[in-house]
Short mmCIF file of N, CA, C and O and ligand atoms in Angstrom, two decimals:
data_model
loop_
_atom_site.label_atom_id
_atom_site.label_comp_id
_atom_site.label_asym_id
_atom_site.label_seq_id
_atom_site.Cartn_x
_atom_site.Cartn_y
_atom_site.Cartn_z
N MET S 1 145.04 74.72 -120.78
CA MET S 1 145.60 75.22 -119.50
C MET S 1 147.05 74.77 -119.37
O MET S 1 147.44 73.73 -119.85
N SER S 2 147.79 75.58 -118.68
CA SER S 2 149.19 75.26 -118.47
C SER S 2 149.73 76.16 -117.38
O SER S 2 149.07 77.12 -116.98
N VAL S 3 150.90 75.81 -116.89
CA VAL S 3 151.54 76.67 -115.91
C VAL S 3 152.36 77.75 -116.63
O VAL S 3 152.66 77.62 -117.80
N THR S 4 152.68 78.77 -115.89
CA THR S 4 153.49 79.86 -116.45
C THR S 4 154.85 79.88 -115.77
O THR S 4 154.94 79.78 -114.55
N ILE S 5 155.88 79.99 -116.55
CA ILE S 5 157.23 80.06 -116.00
C ILE S 5 157.80 81.45 -116.22
O ILE S 5 157.82 81.96 -117.34
N ASP S 6 158.23 82.06 -115.13
CA ASP S 6 158.84 83.39 -115.18
C ASP S 6 160.31 83.20 -115.57
O ASP S 6 161.13 82.77 -114.76
N ALA S 7 160.62 83.54 -116.80
CA ALA S 7 161.98 83.33 -117.31
C ALA S 7 163.01 84.14 -116.53
O ALA S 7 164.17 83.76 -116.43
N GLY S 8 162.58 85.23 -115.96
CA GLY S 8 163.49 86.07 -115.18
C GLY S 8 163.94 85.40 -113.89
O GLY S 8 165.02 85.71 -113.38
N LYS S 9 163.10 84.49 -113.38
CA LYS S 9 163.44 83.80 -112.13
C LYS S 9 164.08 82.44 -112.39
O LYS S 9 164.77 81.90 -111.54
N CYS S 10 163.80 81.84 -113.54
CA CYS S 10 164.29 80.50 -113.84
C CYS S 10 165.80 80.48 -114.03
O CYS S 10 166.35 81.29 -114.77
N ASN S 11 166.46 79.52 -113.33
CA ASN S 11 167.91 79.40 -113.46
C ASN S 11 168.34 78.14 -114.20
O ASN S 11 169.52 77.79 -114.23
N GLY S 12 167.35 77.44 -114.78
CA GLY S 12 167.67 76.27 -115.59
C GLY S 12 168.11 75.04 -114.82
O GLY S 12 168.76 74.16 -115.37
N CYS S 13 167.71 74.93 -113.56
CA CYS S 13 168.20 73.84 -112.70
C CYS S 13 167.61 72.47 -113.07
O CYS S 13 168.13 71.45 -112.67
N GLU S 14 166.52 72.46 -113.79
CA GLU S 14 165.85 71.24 -114.28
C GLU S 14 165.13 70.44 -113.21
O GLU S 14 164.73 69.30 -113.45
N SER S 15 164.94 70.98 -112.02
CA SER S 15 164.15 70.28 -111.01
C SER S 15 162.74 70.03 -111.51
O SER S 15 162.17 68.96 -111.28
N CYS S 16 162.17 70.97 -112.20
CA CYS S 16 160.80 70.84 -112.69
C CYS S 16 160.71 69.79 -113.79
O CYS S 16 159.68 69.11 -113.91
N VAL S 17 161.77 69.64 -114.56
CA VAL S 17 161.77 68.63 -115.62
C VAL S 17 161.61 67.24 -115.00
O VAL S 17 160.81 66.43 -115.46
N GLU S 18 162.36 67.01 -113.92
CA GLU S 18 162.28 65.71 -113.24
C GLU S 18 160.95 65.56 -112.51
O GLU S 18 160.45 64.45 -112.33
N GLY S 19 160.37 66.67 -112.08
CA GLY S 19 159.14 66.61 -111.30
C GLY S 19 157.87 66.48 -112.11
O GLY S 19 156.81 66.21 -111.55
N CYS S 20 157.96 66.66 -113.39
CA CYS S 20 156.75 66.59 -114.23
C CYS S 20 156.42 65.16 -114.63
O CYS S 20 157.22 64.51 -115.29
N PRO S 21 155.23 64.67 -114.26
CA PRO S 21 154.87 63.27 -114.54
C PRO S 21 154.63 62.97 -116.01
O PRO S 21 154.63 61.81 -116.41
N VAL S 22 154.40 64.00 -116.81
CA VAL S 22 154.11 63.76 -118.22
C VAL S 22 155.19 64.33 -119.16
O VAL S 22 155.00 64.44 -120.36
N SER S 23 156.32 64.68 -118.57
CA SER S 23 157.47 65.20 -119.33
C SER S 23 157.10 66.37 -120.24
O SER S 23 157.48 66.40 -121.42
N ALA S 24 156.37 67.32 -119.67
CA ALA S 24 155.93 68.47 -120.46
C ALA S 24 156.95 69.61 -120.47
O ALA S 24 156.79 70.56 -121.23
N ILE S 25 157.97 69.48 -119.60
CA ILE S 25 158.92 70.60 -119.48
C ILE S 25 160.28 70.25 -120.06
O ILE S 25 160.81 69.17 -119.82
N THR S 26 160.82 71.17 -120.81
CA THR S 26 162.19 71.03 -121.31
C THR S 26 162.95 72.29 -120.93
O THR S 26 162.35 73.34 -120.72
N VAL S 27 164.25 72.16 -120.80
CA VAL S 27 165.08 73.34 -120.55
C VAL S 27 165.92 73.58 -121.79
O VAL S 27 166.65 72.71 -122.25
N ASP S 28 165.77 74.77 -122.33
CA ASP S 28 166.48 75.13 -123.56
C ASP S 28 167.15 76.47 -123.34
O ASP S 28 166.50 77.44 -122.94
N GLY S 29 168.44 76.52 -123.54
CA GLY S 29 169.16 77.77 -123.36
C GLY S 29 169.12 78.26 -121.92
O GLY S 29 169.14 79.46 -121.67
N GLY S 30 169.02 77.30 -120.98
CA GLY S 30 169.06 77.66 -119.57
C GLY S 30 167.73 78.13 -119.00
O GLY S 30 167.64 78.55 -117.85
N LYS S 31 166.65 78.01 -119.81
CA LYS S 31 165.33 78.41 -119.34
C LYS S 31 164.32 77.29 -119.58
O LYS S 31 164.33 76.65 -120.62
N ALA S 32 163.46 77.08 -118.59
CA ALA S 32 162.44 76.04 -118.70
C ALA S 32 161.30 76.49 -119.59
O ALA S 32 160.93 77.67 -119.62
N LYS S 33 160.75 75.52 -120.33
CA LYS S 33 159.65 75.81 -121.23
C LYS S 33 158.62 74.69 -121.11
O LYS S 33 158.96 73.51 -121.07
N VAL S 34 157.34 75.06 -121.04
CA VAL S 34 156.26 74.07 -120.91
C VAL S 34 155.57 73.87 -122.25
O VAL S 34 155.22 74.84 -122.94
N ASP S 35 155.36 72.61 -122.59
CA ASP S 35 154.57 72.27 -123.77
C ASP S 35 153.09 72.29 -123.34
O ASP S 35 152.63 71.41 -122.63
N ASP S 36 152.40 73.31 -123.76
CA ASP S 36 151.00 73.50 -123.34
C ASP S 36 150.11 72.32 -123.72
O ASP S 36 149.14 72.02 -123.02
N ASP S 37 150.40 71.67 -124.82
CA ASP S 37 149.56 70.56 -125.27
C ASP S 37 149.75 69.31 -124.43
O ASP S 37 148.87 68.47 -124.34
N THR S 38 150.93 69.21 -123.80
CA THR S 38 151.23 68.03 -122.99
C THR S 38 150.88 68.23 -121.53
O THR S 38 150.45 67.31 -120.84
N CYS S 39 151.03 69.44 -121.03
CA CYS S 39 150.79 69.75 -119.63
C CYS S 39 149.35 69.46 -119.23
O CYS S 39 148.42 69.83 -119.93
N VAL S 40 149.20 68.77 -118.09
CA VAL S 40 147.86 68.46 -117.59
C VAL S 40 147.50 69.32 -116.37
O VAL S 40 146.54 69.04 -115.65
N ASP S 41 148.31 70.35 -116.16
CA ASP S 41 148.02 71.35 -115.14
C ASP S 41 147.92 70.77 -113.72
O ASP S 41 147.10 71.20 -112.92
N CYS S 42 148.78 69.79 -113.42
CA CYS S 42 148.71 69.14 -112.11
C CYS S 42 149.35 69.97 -111.00
O CYS S 42 149.08 69.76 -109.82
N GLY S 43 150.23 70.86 -111.37
CA GLY S 43 150.86 71.73 -110.38
C GLY S 43 152.09 71.16 -109.70
O GLY S 43 152.71 71.84 -108.87
N ALA S 44 152.47 69.94 -110.02
CA ALA S 44 153.60 69.30 -109.35
C ALA S 44 154.90 70.08 -109.54
O ALA S 44 155.71 70.19 -108.62
N CYS S 45 155.08 70.62 -110.72
CA CYS S 45 156.34 71.32 -111.02
C CYS S 45 156.55 72.55 -110.14
O CYS S 45 157.67 72.88 -109.75
N ALA S 46 155.46 73.23 -109.82
CA ALA S 46 155.57 74.47 -109.04
C ALA S 46 156.25 74.20 -107.71
O ALA S 46 157.06 75.01 -107.23
N GLY S 47 155.95 73.04 -107.11
CA GLY S 47 156.53 72.69 -105.83
C GLY S 47 157.99 72.30 -105.90
O GLY S 47 158.67 72.26 -104.88
N THR S 48 158.48 71.99 -107.09
CA THR S 48 159.87 71.56 -107.24
C THR S 48 160.82 72.72 -107.52
O THR S 48 162.02 72.56 -107.48
N CYS S 49 160.27 73.87 -107.83
CA CYS S 49 161.12 74.99 -108.27
C CYS S 49 161.70 75.78 -107.09
O CYS S 49 160.95 76.39 -106.33
N PRO S 50 163.02 75.79 -106.96
CA PRO S 50 163.64 76.51 -105.84
C PRO S 50 163.58 78.03 -106.01
O PRO S 50 163.79 78.77 -105.04
N SER S 51 163.29 78.47 -107.21
CA SER S 51 163.26 79.91 -107.48
C SER S 51 161.86 80.49 -107.50
O SER S 51 161.66 81.66 -107.78
N GLU S 52 160.85 79.63 -107.23
CA GLU S 52 159.46 80.03 -107.31
C GLU S 52 159.14 80.72 -108.64
O GLU S 52 158.46 81.75 -108.69
N ALA S 53 159.66 80.13 -109.70
CA ALA S 53 159.47 80.69 -111.04
C ALA S 53 158.20 80.20 -111.70
O ALA S 53 157.78 80.75 -112.72
N ILE S 54 157.57 79.16 -111.11
CA ILE S 54 156.41 78.55 -111.76
C ILE S 54 155.13 78.93 -111.04
O ILE S 54 155.01 78.74 -109.82
N SER S 55 154.18 79.44 -111.78
CA SER S 55 152.88 79.76 -111.19
C SER S 55 151.79 79.09 -112.00
O SER S 55 151.93 78.84 -113.19
N GLN S 56 150.69 78.79 -111.30
CA GLN S 56 149.61 78.04 -111.93
C GLN S 56 148.43 78.93 -112.24
O GLN S 56 148.19 79.88 -111.53
S1 LIG G 1 151.60 71.41 -114.14
FE1 LIG G 1 152.06 69.18 -114.02
S2 LIG G 1 151.89 68.44 -116.13
FE2 LIG G 1 152.09 70.69 -116.24
S3 LIG G 1 154.27 71.06 -116.52
FE3 LIG G 1 153.84 71.15 -114.31
S4 LIG G 1 154.26 69.06 -113.53
FE4 LIG G 1 154.06 68.95 -115.77
S1 LIG G 2 162.70 74.24 -111.33
FE1 LIG G 2 162.38 76.48 -111.58
S2 LIG G 2 164.44 77.33 -111.80
FE2 LIG G 2 164.61 75.13 -112.14
S3 LIG G 2 164.45 74.89 -114.40
FE3 LIG G 2 162.38 74.65 -113.52
S4 LIG G 2 161.45 76.71 -113.61
FE4 LIG G 2 163.66 76.95 -113.86
#
């Protein structure tokens, strides 16, 4: 399980990177990417995204 990031909405602000307790998110080329193997599906990142790009 993992969250889904809508690349069209993501602006690369990195709020979700700081909000993830297990450091599952990286921003590469201005877009956030989730490591599915690391993500524990807690949903914390979705609340940090100003663009509502993250869905669970
Ligand atoms: S759902 Fe939780 S563990 Fe997964 S990427 Fe978001 S903050 Fe990190
Ligand atoms: S918080 Fe949202 S807009 Fe910012 S990098 Fe993460 S997914 Fe992209």
